[in-house]
Amino acid sequence: MDLKVSNGPGPGDERTTSLLLLGFLQSCPHSCFQRELEALGHELSGHLFHDDELQTDGNRCSHFPLAAEAETDSERQEEAVREVARQLAQIGDRLEGSIRPGMVAGLASRFSVRSLSEEDRRQCLAAALEQLMQTCPPDVDHEKTQLLLTMLLAKKIADHSPALLRDVFHTTVTFINQNLLAYVRNLVRNMD
């Protein structure tokens, strides 16, 4: 029996999930949150790709003897994640109609409450996802549908209230890492 033990999401998982959600949202060209998404993309590109590699003097850390190979592997993985995001966005277009505008408005309203904790936001997302999953046919891939609907909810909330994009993005990344991390890892591994 091949049993893997995970201590939860690591920095690489956070990067992968953030790239996946960012790529998914970027594959939605007719959304109302393009300006906010561009700003978030710039913010994340510095955080996701450089923070862990920069030394205090601003030079790149070269603790890998084969730094060029590691960078190429990283670029390959990034492209695999982006390809998965594009494919999920295409599939998501077909599911988007299953999310009622009233549900989106309610979630946007809850996410707008500044005193709402991150945990409370994740619980709101989980409750909405549970409602949506009940309307899905039993023969669909459960984890894939959960991932798609989670990312679609993020998209719809941000489309409804673009100012919420940053909060929705971070809540969604955390939610995916807590609930669907193994599935995301497998998706990316199978594309690589």
N, CA, C and O of each residue as an XYZ file, in Angstrom:
768
protein
N       0.854     -1.177      0.000
C       0.000      0.000      0.000
C       0.895      1.234      0.000
O       1.783      1.363      0.844
N       0.661      2.146     -0.953
C       1.439      3.370     -1.074
C       0.724      4.471     -0.299
O      -0.271      5.020     -0.774
N       1.220      4.793      0.879
C       0.591      5.778      1.736
C       1.497      6.986      1.856
O       2.668      6.859      2.211
N       0.953      8.168      1.557
C       1.735      9.395      1.654
C       1.226     10.194      2.843
O       0.022     10.292      3.077
N       2.157     10.755      3.580
C       1.814     11.580      4.721
C       2.114     13.018      4.351
O       3.199     13.326      3.857
N       1.151     13.901      4.591
C       1.341     15.304      4.278
C       1.148     16.124      5.545
O       0.244     15.862      6.339
N       1.989     17.096      5.717
C       1.863     18.000      6.849
C       1.067     19.236      6.453
O       1.187     20.282      7.091
N       0.258     19.123      5.408
C      -0.519     20.262      4.943
C       0.218     20.988      3.835
O       1.280     20.556      3.386
N      -0.354     22.084      3.404
C       0.224     22.803      2.283
C       1.549     23.467      2.648
O       1.684     24.081      3.706
N       2.508     23.333      1.762
C       3.780     24.004      1.924
C       3.841     25.208      1.000
O       2.874     25.484      0.291
N       4.957     25.933      0.991
C       5.091     27.115      0.134
C       4.888     26.791     -1.345
O       4.318     27.598     -2.080
N       5.344     25.627     -1.785
C       5.151     25.240     -3.184
C       3.683     25.022     -3.504
O       3.229     25.344     -4.602
N       2.931     24.469     -2.538
C       1.494     24.262     -2.743
C       0.760     25.594     -2.809
O      -0.132     25.775     -3.638
N       1.126     26.507     -1.955
C       0.521     27.848     -1.957
C       0.759     28.509     -3.313
O      -0.145     29.129     -3.874
N       1.949     28.378     -3.824
C       2.310     28.951     -5.125
C       1.496     28.287     -6.235
O       0.947     28.970     -7.100
N       1.419     26.968     -6.209
C       0.689     26.235     -7.238
C      -0.793     26.602     -7.219
O      -1.375     26.868     -8.271
N      -1.399     26.619     -6.055
C      -2.823     26.933     -5.952
C      -3.088     28.379     -6.360
O      -4.078     28.660     -7.035
N      -2.211     29.296     -5.956
C      -2.367     30.695     -6.350
C      -2.252     30.849     -7.862
O      -3.036     31.569     -8.481
N      -1.270     30.169     -8.452
C      -1.120     30.197     -9.912
C      -2.343     29.616    -10.611
O      -2.797     30.148    -11.624
N      -2.872     28.528    -10.070
C      -4.033     27.876    -10.654
C      -5.237     28.818    -10.646
O      -5.900     28.994    -11.668
N      -5.514     29.417     -9.500
C      -6.666     30.315     -9.404
C      -6.438     31.572    -10.238
O      -7.357     32.039    -10.912
N      -5.245     32.117    -10.202
C      -4.935     33.302    -11.005
C      -5.123     32.995    -12.493
O      -5.748     33.772    -13.215
N      -4.585     31.870    -12.947
C      -4.738     31.471    -14.345
C      -6.190     31.255    -14.722
O      -6.618     31.625    -15.815
N      -6.947     30.654    -13.812
C      -8.376     30.433    -14.040
C      -9.082     31.770    -14.228
O      -9.843     31.947    -15.179
N      -8.830     32.710    -13.323
C      -9.489     34.009    -13.397
C      -9.042     34.798    -14.625
O      -9.833     35.529    -15.220
N      -7.779     34.648    -15.000
C      -7.276     35.335    -16.189
C      -7.884     34.764    -17.466
O      -7.894     35.432    -18.501
N      -8.383     33.547    -17.401
C      -9.020     32.922    -18.560
C     -10.478     33.349    -18.709
O     -11.205     32.802    -19.538
N     -10.899     34.311    -17.920
C     -12.268     34.833    -17.964
C     -12.211     36.277    -18.469
O     -12.273     37.210    -17.668
N     -12.092     36.473    -19.791
C     -11.800     37.792    -20.345
C     -12.919     38.823    -20.200
O     -12.639     40.022    -20.225
N     -14.148     38.408    -20.053
C     -15.251     39.367    -20.017
C     -15.733     39.619    -18.598
O     -16.930     39.786    -18.365
N     -14.821     39.647    -17.668
C     -15.208     39.859    -16.280
C     -15.055     41.335    -15.914
O     -14.347     42.092    -16.577
N     -15.729     41.711    -14.859
C     -15.715     43.108    -14.399
C     -14.506     43.440    -13.535
O     -14.324     44.593    -13.145
N     -13.682     42.452    -13.232
C     -12.591     42.661    -12.283
C     -11.202     42.636    -12.938
O     -10.215     42.360    -12.257
N     -11.109     42.914    -14.218
C      -9.829     42.815    -14.922
C      -8.751     43.729    -14.336
O      -7.601     43.314    -14.192
N      -9.114     44.971    -13.997
C      -8.135     45.903    -13.428
C      -7.608     45.379    -12.078
O      -6.404     45.398    -11.822
N      -8.520     44.916    -11.231
C      -8.120     44.369     -9.927
C      -7.291     43.098    -10.102
O      -6.352     42.855     -9.345
N      -7.639     42.297    -11.097
C      -6.910     41.049    -11.356
C      -5.491     41.344    -11.835
O      -4.541     40.662    -11.449
N      -5.359     42.354    -12.671
C      -4.023     42.738    -13.141
C      -3.158     43.196    -11.970
O      -1.992     42.812    -11.873
N      -3.717     44.009    -11.086
C      -2.969     44.468     -9.909
C      -2.597     43.283     -9.010
O      -1.473     43.202     -8.516
N      -3.537     42.377     -8.806
C      -3.259     41.194     -7.986
C      -2.188     40.341     -8.639
O      -1.308     39.822     -7.951
N      -2.245     40.188     -9.948
C      -1.233     39.411    -10.675
C       0.160     39.985    -10.492
O       1.122     39.242    -10.293
N       0.273     41.311    -10.558
C       1.583     41.947    -10.350
C       2.072     41.738     -8.921
O       3.249     41.459     -8.689
N       1.156     41.877     -7.973
C       1.500     41.672     -6.564
C       1.976     40.238     -6.323
O       2.985     40.005     -5.658
N       1.229     39.292     -6.877
C       1.563     37.882     -6.678
C       2.833     37.477     -7.405
O       3.585     36.638     -6.909
N       3.086     38.058     -8.575
C       4.273     37.639     -9.326
C       5.537     37.922     -8.526
O       6.474     37.124     -8.555
N       5.581     39.028     -7.822
C       6.739     39.303     -6.974
C       6.798     38.362     -5.795
O       7.870     37.872     -5.438
N       5.651     38.106     -5.184
C       5.588     37.242     -3.998
C       5.815     35.773     -4.349
O       6.583     35.082     -3.680
N       5.149     35.304     -5.390
C       5.194     33.875     -5.709
C       6.499     33.429     -6.341
O       6.932     32.294     -6.144
N       7.127     34.315     -7.096
C       8.265     33.871     -7.879
C       9.611     34.365     -7.386
O      10.649     33.843     -7.793
N       9.609     35.365     -6.514
C      10.901     35.952     -6.188
C      11.220     36.020     -4.705
O      12.390     35.942     -4.331
N      10.221     36.163     -3.853
C      10.506     36.376     -2.439
C      11.382     35.301     -1.829
O      12.271     35.603     -1.033
N      11.144     34.057     -2.190
C      11.906     32.988     -1.573
C      13.278     32.820     -2.209
O      14.091     32.039     -1.715
N      13.551     33.536     -3.293
C      14.821     33.373     -3.977
C      15.741     34.574     -3.815
O      16.927     34.480     -4.133
N      15.229     35.700     -3.328
C      16.059     36.884     -3.219
C      16.824     36.900     -1.908
O      16.301     36.540     -0.853
N      18.081     37.327     -2.002
C      18.878     37.521     -0.813
C      18.704     38.963     -0.371
O      18.121     39.766     -1.100
N      19.197     39.301      0.804
C      19.012     40.652      1.319
C      19.708     41.703      0.462
O      19.307     42.866      0.477
N      20.742     41.320     -0.283
C      21.409     42.283     -1.160
C      20.727     42.405     -2.520
O      21.204     43.135     -3.389
N      19.607     41.692     -2.712
C      18.860     41.785     -3.956
C      19.286     40.798     -5.015
O      18.643     40.707     -6.061
N      20.355     40.053     -4.776
C      20.805     39.055     -5.753
C      20.036     37.761     -5.578
O      19.499     37.484     -4.505
N      19.988     36.984     -6.623
C      19.324     35.681     -6.564
C      20.158     34.708     -5.734
O      21.387     34.701     -5.793
N      19.465     33.908     -4.978
C      20.117     32.869     -4.210
C      20.464     31.718     -5.145
O      19.618     31.268     -5.917
N      21.679     31.248     -5.080
C      22.074     30.156     -5.976
C      22.538     28.961     -5.165
O      23.633     28.439     -5.377
N      21.688     28.529     -4.223
C      22.054     27.386     -3.396
C      21.857     26.070     -4.115
O      22.239     25.024     -3.590
N      21.267     26.090     -5.311
C      21.148     24.887     -6.112
C      22.341     24.806     -7.052
O      22.614     25.763     -7.776
N      23.051     23.698     -7.058
C      24.168     23.587     -7.989
C      23.690     23.637     -9.437
O      24.426     24.071    -10.324
N      22.494     23.205     -9.666
C      21.954     23.217    -11.017
C      20.794     24.213    -11.070
O      19.667     23.851    -11.407
N      21.085     25.475    -10.732
C      20.047     26.499    -10.636
C      19.299     26.668    -11.947
O      18.086     26.880    -11.939
N      19.991     26.578    -13.066
C      19.321     26.735    -14.366
C      18.317     25.605    -14.591
O      17.228     25.845    -15.113
N      18.668     24.380    -14.205
C      17.744     23.254    -14.346
C      16.535     23.434    -13.434
O      15.403     23.164    -13.834
N      16.779     23.888    -12.215
C      15.677     24.102    -11.272
C      14.734     25.172    -11.813
O      13.515     25.049    -11.686
N      15.296     26.224    -12.417
C      14.459     27.280    -12.971
C      13.633     26.742    -14.141
O      12.455     27.074    -14.277
N      14.247     25.914    -14.979
C      13.532     25.322    -16.099
C      12.412     24.423    -15.605
O      11.315     24.451    -16.163
N      12.659     23.626    -14.572
C      11.614     22.782    -13.989
C      10.475     23.635    -13.442
O       9.300     23.306    -13.607
N      10.841     24.730    -12.791
C       9.845     25.637    -12.234
C       9.001     26.256    -13.347
O       7.784     26.386    -13.213
N       9.649     26.636    -14.440
C       8.917     27.205    -15.570
C       7.992     26.163    -16.191
O       6.869     26.477    -16.583
N       8.470     24.918    -16.279
C       7.647     23.839    -16.825
C       6.422     23.601    -15.945
O       5.309     23.429    -16.442
N       6.646     23.594    -14.632
C       5.529     23.384    -13.722
C       4.543     24.554    -13.808
O       3.330     24.348    -13.799
N       5.064     25.771    -13.890
C       4.191     26.937    -14.005
C       3.329     26.837    -15.262
O       2.134     27.128    -15.212
N       3.907     26.437    -16.364
C       3.147     26.291    -17.614
C       2.114     25.169    -17.486
O       1.006     25.290    -18.010
N       2.460     24.091    -16.801
C       1.501     23.005    -16.585
C       0.314     23.506    -15.758
O      -0.835     23.180    -16.057
N       0.594     24.293    -14.726
C      -0.474     24.840    -13.878
C      -1.364     25.762    -14.705
O      -2.589     25.704    -14.596
N      -0.759     26.604    -15.524
C      -1.539     27.522    -16.367
C      -2.413     26.755    -17.369
O      -3.543     27.156    -17.650
N      -1.884     25.660    -17.900
C      -2.659     24.850    -18.842
C      -3.842     24.198    -18.131
O      -4.945     24.166    -18.676
N      -3.631     23.682    -16.933
C      -4.732     23.117    -16.144
C      -5.780     24.205    -15.890
O      -6.979     23.949    -16.007
N      -5.335     25.414    -15.544
C      -6.257     26.526    -15.280
C      -7.089     26.849    -16.522
O      -8.296     27.066    -16.417
N      -6.460     26.883    -17.681
C      -7.189     27.166    -18.930
C      -8.243     26.083    -19.196
O      -9.377     26.386    -19.566
N      -7.853     24.825    -19.003
C      -8.798     23.727    -19.237
C      -9.971     23.787    -18.256
O     -11.123     23.574    -18.636
N      -9.663     24.078    -16.996
C     -10.730     24.179    -16.000
C     -11.664     25.345    -16.309
O     -12.874     25.242    -16.108
N     -11.108     26.450    -16.797
C     -11.941     27.606    -17.141
C     -12.897     27.250    -18.278
O     -14.053     27.672    -18.272
N     -12.424     26.483    -19.241
C     -13.295     26.064    -20.355
C     -14.434     25.175    -19.844
O     -15.584     25.335    -20.251
N     -14.108     24.253    -18.961
C     -15.140     23.382    -18.387
C     -16.081     24.205    -17.507
O     -17.293     23.991    -17.494
N     -15.498     25.142    -16.779
C     -16.284     25.988    -15.886
C     -17.327     26.824    -16.598
O     -18.369     27.144    -16.025
N     -17.051     27.181    -17.846
C     -18.037     27.945    -18.615
C     -19.367     27.210    -18.688
O     -20.428     27.835    -18.702
N     -19.310     25.886    -18.736
C     -20.542     25.090    -18.821
C     -21.267     24.996    -17.489
O     -22.488     24.840    -17.454
N     -20.521     25.091    -16.389
C     -21.128     24.979    -15.057
C     -21.598     26.315    -14.495
O     -22.371     26.358    -13.537
N     -21.135     27.386    -15.088
C     -21.369     28.711    -14.515
C     -22.850     29.012    -14.292
O     -23.208     29.670    -13.316
N     -23.703     28.540    -15.182
C     -25.128     28.792    -15.059
C     -25.776     28.149    -13.845
O     -26.884     28.524    -13.462
N     -25.093     27.182    -13.235
C     -25.670     26.515    -12.068
C     -25.553     27.353    -10.792
O     -26.116     26.998     -9.756
N     -24.824     28.455    -10.873
C     -24.658     29.320     -9.695
C     -25.658     30.476     -9.799
O     -25.559     31.330    -10.680
N     -26.603     30.477     -8.891
C     -27.668     31.487     -8.896
C     -27.143     32.866     -8.494
O     -26.299     32.974     -7.604
N     -27.636     33.916     -9.144
C     -27.211     35.276     -8.786
C     -27.480     35.622     -7.318
O     -26.701     36.350     -6.703
N     -28.574     35.107     -6.755
C     -28.880     35.382     -5.347
C     -27.824     34.815     -4.404
O     -27.491     35.426     -3.388
N     -27.301     33.639     -4.753
C     -26.233     33.041     -3.942
C     -24.980     33.910     -4.004
O     -24.322     34.144     -2.989
N     -24.662     34.381     -5.194
C     -23.473     35.224     -5.379
C     -23.625     36.531     -4.609
O     -22.696     36.968     -3.931
N     -24.795     37.152     -4.713
C     -25.034     38.412     -4.001
C     -24.909     38.215     -2.489
O     -24.336     39.052     -1.791
N     -25.456     37.093     -1.988
C     -25.354     36.802     -0.555
C     -23.912     36.605     -0.112
O     -23.502     37.112      0.932
N     -23.142     35.866     -0.911
C     -21.727     35.665     -0.571
C     -20.957     36.981     -0.629
O     -20.140     37.266      0.247
N     -21.217     37.777     -1.654
C     -20.531     39.070     -1.769
C     -20.860     39.954     -0.569
O     -19.996     40.654     -0.041
N     -22.102     39.911     -0.158
C     -22.516     40.688      1.014
C     -21.776     40.224      2.269
O     -21.314     41.046      3.061
N     -21.665     38.924      2.446
C     -20.946     38.382      3.617
C     -19.461     38.725      3.559
O     -18.873     39.109      4.570
N     -18.851     38.589      2.377
C     -17.428     38.893      2.221
C     -17.146     40.375      2.417
O     -16.015     40.753      2.726
N     -18.157     41.220      2.243
C     -17.985     42.666      2.408
C     -17.888     43.077      3.872
O     -17.415     44.168      4.189
N     -18.335     42.201      4.755
C     -18.287     42.507      6.194
C     -16.834     42.395      6.657
O     -16.283     41.298      6.742
N     -16.231     43.525      6.950
C     -14.797     43.566      7.306
C     -14.490     42.807      8.597
O     -13.379     42.306      8.774
N     -15.461     42.722      9.489
C     -15.207     42.040     10.761
C     -15.284     40.516     10.637
O     -14.973     39.801     11.590
N     -15.696     40.020      9.472
C     -15.794     38.581      9.253
C     -14.391     37.977      9.191
O     -13.542     38.445      8.433
N     -14.156     36.955      9.976
C     -12.827     36.333     10.017
C     -12.588     35.506      8.757
O     -13.525     35.171      8.033
N     -11.347     35.190      8.514
C     -10.977     34.337      7.382
C     -11.677     32.980      7.493
O     -12.156     32.439      6.496
N     -11.733     32.444      8.693
C     -12.397     31.161      8.919
C     -13.892     31.257      8.592
O     -14.455     30.345      7.986
N     -14.531     32.358      8.993
C     -15.945     32.549      8.682
C     -16.163     32.653      7.173
O     -17.151     32.139      6.649
N     -15.245     33.315      6.480
C     -15.348     33.402      5.012
C     -15.243     32.012      4.384
O     -16.002     31.672      3.476
N     -14.297     31.219      4.877
C     -14.154     29.851      4.341
C     -15.417     29.029      4.610
O     -15.833     28.232      3.769
N     -16.019     29.226      5.778
C     -17.253     28.500      6.089
C     -18.395     28.928      5.175
O     -19.203     28.093      4.769
N     -18.474     30.219      4.845
C     -19.490     30.701      3.897
C     -19.279     30.054      2.535
O     -20.231     29.621      1.886
N     -18.026     29.995      2.114
C     -17.686     29.382      0.833
C     -18.037     27.897      0.851
O     -18.595     27.373     -0.114
N     -17.708     27.223      1.949
C     -17.993     25.790      2.072
C     -19.497     25.517      2.050
O     -19.939     24.550      1.430
N     -20.283     26.355      2.719
C     -21.738     26.165      2.745
C     -22.331     26.353      1.343
O     -23.204     25.591      0.927
N     -21.857     27.358      0.629
C     -22.347     27.588     -0.738
C     -21.947     26.427     -1.646
O     -22.740     25.967     -2.468
N     -20.724     25.968     -1.489
C     -20.238     24.851     -2.293
C     -21.061     23.592     -2.020
O     -21.396     22.850     -2.943
N     -21.379     23.360     -0.762
C     -22.185     22.191     -0.400
C     -23.561     22.258     -1.071
O     -24.059     21.250     -1.574
N     -24.168     23.442     -1.077
C     -25.469     23.607     -1.749
C     -25.343     23.299     -3.245
O     -26.182     22.603     -3.816
N     -24.302     23.817     -3.860
C     -24.108     23.604     -5.296
C     -23.834     22.136     -5.619
O     -24.320     21.614     -6.622
N     -23.065     21.483     -4.777
C     -22.734     20.073     -5.014
C     -23.980     19.188     -4.964
O     -24.027     18.152     -5.628
N     -24.978     19.582     -4.191
C     -26.211     18.800     -4.100
C     -26.987     18.805     -5.410
O     -27.800     17.912     -5.649
N     -26.748     19.794     -6.258
C     -27.464     19.877     -7.533
C     -26.726     19.146     -8.660
O     -27.250     19.027     -9.767
N     -25.518     18.661     -8.382
C     -24.724     17.973     -9.405
C     -25.119     16.506     -9.506
O     -25.482     15.885     -8.507
N     -25.050     15.960    -10.702
C     -25.336     14.526    -10.852
C     -24.342     13.687    -10.040
O     -23.181     14.072     -9.903
N     -24.780     12.564     -9.509
C     -23.902     11.748     -8.662
C     -22.738     11.098     -9.418
O     -21.769     10.663     -8.795
N     -22.821     11.029    -10.733
C     -21.766     10.343    -11.480
C     -20.618     11.265    -11.915
O     -19.708     10.816    -12.612
N     -20.643     12.539    -11.519
C     -19.548     13.440    -11.893
C     -18.353     13.231    -10.958
O     -18.503     12.736     -9.841
N     -17.182     13.612    -11.429
C     -15.966     13.562    -10.613
C     -16.135     14.578     -9.485
O     -16.107     15.787     -9.711
N     -16.307     14.073     -8.285
C     -16.626     14.904     -7.115
C     -15.576     15.992     -6.868
O     -15.924     17.163     -6.718
N     -14.298     15.615     -6.826
C     -13.251     16.585     -6.509
C     -13.082     17.623     -7.619
O     -12.892     18.807     -7.343
N     -13.152     17.180     -8.855
C     -13.020     18.119     -9.974
C     -14.159     19.134     -9.952
O     -13.943     20.327    -10.164
N     -15.370     18.650     -9.695
C     -16.527     19.536     -9.630
C     -16.390     20.508     -8.466
O     -16.694     21.692     -8.607
N     -15.935     20.014     -7.317
C     -15.721     20.898     -6.164
C     -14.714     21.987     -6.497
O     -14.940     23.158     -6.190
N     -13.607     21.613     -7.121
C     -12.579     22.590     -7.479
C     -13.146     23.620     -8.453
O     -12.965     24.824     -8.269
N     -13.819     23.149     -9.472
C     -14.402     24.059    -10.465
C     -15.412     25.015     -9.835
O     -15.365     26.222    -10.073
N     -16.317     24.474     -9.038
C     -17.331     25.324     -8.419
C     -16.722     26.311     -7.430
O     -17.193     27.442     -7.314
N     -15.688     25.895     -6.723
C     -15.012     26.802     -5.789
C     -14.412     27.983     -6.546
O     -14.568     29.135     -6.142
N     -13.719     27.681     -7.654
C     -13.103     28.753     -8.435
C     -14.163     29.604     -9.140
O     -13.991     30.813     -9.293
N     -15.257     28.970     -9.568
C     -16.347     29.735    -10.179
C     -17.012     30.671     -9.168
O     -17.370     31.799     -9.505
N     -17.175     30.203     -7.937
C     -17.725     31.084     -6.902
C     -16.826     32.293     -6.694
O     -17.315     33.415     -6.569
N     -15.517     32.075     -6.654
C     -14.574     33.196     -6.506
C     -14.748     34.175     -7.667
O     -14.802     35.389     -7.471
N     -14.833     33.630     -8.865
C     -15.000     34.469    -10.062
C     -16.294     35.271     -9.981
O     -16.299     36.479    -10.221
N     -17.389     34.596     -9.643
C     -18.695     35.253     -9.613
C     -18.762     36.330     -8.525
O     -19.351     37.389     -8.736
N     -18.162     36.060     -7.366
C     -18.151     37.063     -6.287
C     -17.344     38.277     -6.737
O     -17.776     39.415     -6.554
N     -16.173     38.037     -7.326
C     -15.334     39.145     -7.791
C     -16.011     39.900     -8.930
O     -15.857     41.116     -9.041
N     -16.756     39.197     -9.772
C     -17.484     39.849    -10.858
C     -18.600     40.737    -10.284
O     -18.861     41.833    -10.781
N     -19.238     40.243     -9.244
C     -20.311     40.996     -8.582
C     -19.751     42.225     -7.864
O     -20.330     43.309     -7.932
N     -18.626     42.049     -7.180
C     -18.009     43.122     -6.382
C     -16.493     43.082     -6.587
O     -15.781     42.464     -5.796
N     -15.993     43.735     -7.642
C     -14.561     43.664     -7.964
C     -13.622     44.047     -6.807
O     -12.502     43.542     -6.731
N     -14.066     44.923     -5.923
C     -13.218     45.334     -4.792
C     -12.926     44.165     -3.844
O     -11.989     44.229     -3.048
N     -13.715     43.118     -3.930
C     -13.518     41.957     -3.051
C     -12.532     40.940     -3.616
O     -12.249     39.938     -2.958
N     -12.004     41.169     -4.813
C     -11.163     40.169     -5.465
C     -10.031     39.675     -4.575
O      -9.853     38.466     -4.425
N      -9.270     40.578     -3.987
C      -8.110     40.170     -3.181
C      -8.529     39.262     -2.022
O      -7.913     38.220     -1.799
N      -9.567     39.650     -1.287
C     -10.028     38.838     -0.151
C     -10.568     37.484     -0.620
O     -10.263     36.443     -0.038
N     -11.374     37.519     -1.683
C     -11.944     36.283     -2.217
C     -10.825     35.360     -2.715
O     -10.870     34.149     -2.501
N      -9.841     35.935     -3.368
C      -8.720     35.159     -3.902
C      -8.004     34.423     -2.768
O      -7.797     33.212     -2.844
N      -7.630     35.148     -1.729
C      -6.882     34.527     -0.623
C      -7.722     33.494      0.126
O      -7.214     32.440      0.507
N      -8.981     33.786      0.334
C      -9.862     32.821      0.995
C      -9.989     31.553      0.159
O      -9.958     30.443      0.690
N     -10.131     31.725     -1.148
C     -10.291     30.576     -2.045
C      -9.033     29.730     -2.094
O      -9.114     28.502     -2.070
N      -7.865     30.369     -2.164
C      -6.599     29.623     -2.167
C      -6.476     28.806     -0.883
O      -6.117     27.630     -0.923
N      -6.771     29.424      0.242
C      -6.694     28.715      1.523
C      -7.696     27.567      1.559
O      -7.369     26.469      2.011
N      -8.913     27.817      1.085
C      -9.943     26.783      1.068
C      -9.499     25.597      0.213
O      -9.621     24.447      0.634
N      -8.988     25.874     -0.976
C      -8.532     24.801     -1.864
C      -7.390     24.033     -1.205
O      -7.370     22.803     -1.250
N      -6.452     24.731     -0.601
C      -5.320     24.054      0.044
C      -5.769     23.194      1.218
O      -5.154     22.166      1.498
N      -6.813     23.592      1.897
C      -7.299     22.811      3.034
C      -8.163     21.631      2.618
O      -8.222     20.629      3.331
N      -8.836     21.733      1.471
C      -9.835     20.727      1.119
C      -9.553     19.935     -0.155
O     -10.047     18.818     -0.307
N      -8.778     20.488     -1.059
C      -8.598     19.858     -2.365
C      -7.133     19.776     -2.786
O      -6.838     19.617     -3.971
N      -6.234     19.880     -1.849
C      -4.811     19.956     -2.164
C      -4.302     18.712     -2.894
O      -3.579     18.837     -3.882
N      -4.659     17.539     -2.435
C      -4.184     16.307     -3.085
C      -4.679     16.247     -4.526
O      -3.944     15.824     -5.418
N      -5.921     16.669     -4.757
C      -6.466     16.662     -6.116
C      -5.700     17.644     -7.006
O      -5.364     17.315     -8.144
N      -5.424     18.837     -6.499
C      -4.669     19.841     -7.273
C      -3.272     19.319     -7.583
O      -2.791     19.458     -8.707
N      -2.621     18.720     -6.591
C      -1.282     18.153     -6.831
C      -1.320     17.122     -7.956
O      -0.457     17.129     -8.835
N      -2.319     16.233     -7.933
C      -2.437     15.202     -8.965
C      -2.722     15.794    -10.337
O      -2.166     15.346    -11.339
N      -3.589     16.801    -10.383
C      -3.889     17.456    -11.656
C      -2.622     18.015    -12.296
O      -2.367     17.806    -13.482
N      -1.844     18.720    -11.504
C      -0.629     19.352    -12.018
C       0.411     18.292    -12.376
O       1.087     18.398    -13.399
N       0.533     17.283    -11.537
C       1.513     16.216    -11.789
C       1.181     15.498    -13.100
O       2.082     15.149    -13.863
N      -0.092     15.283    -13.358
C      -0.503     14.592    -14.577
C      -0.321     15.428    -15.826
O      -0.246     14.888    -16.929
N      -0.247     16.755    -15.666
C      -0.031     17.640    -16.823
C       1.449     17.822    -17.098
O       1.839     18.099    -18.232
N       2.269     17.671    -16.085
C       3.709     17.943    -16.181
C       4.433     16.949    -17.053
O       5.647     17.051    -17.227
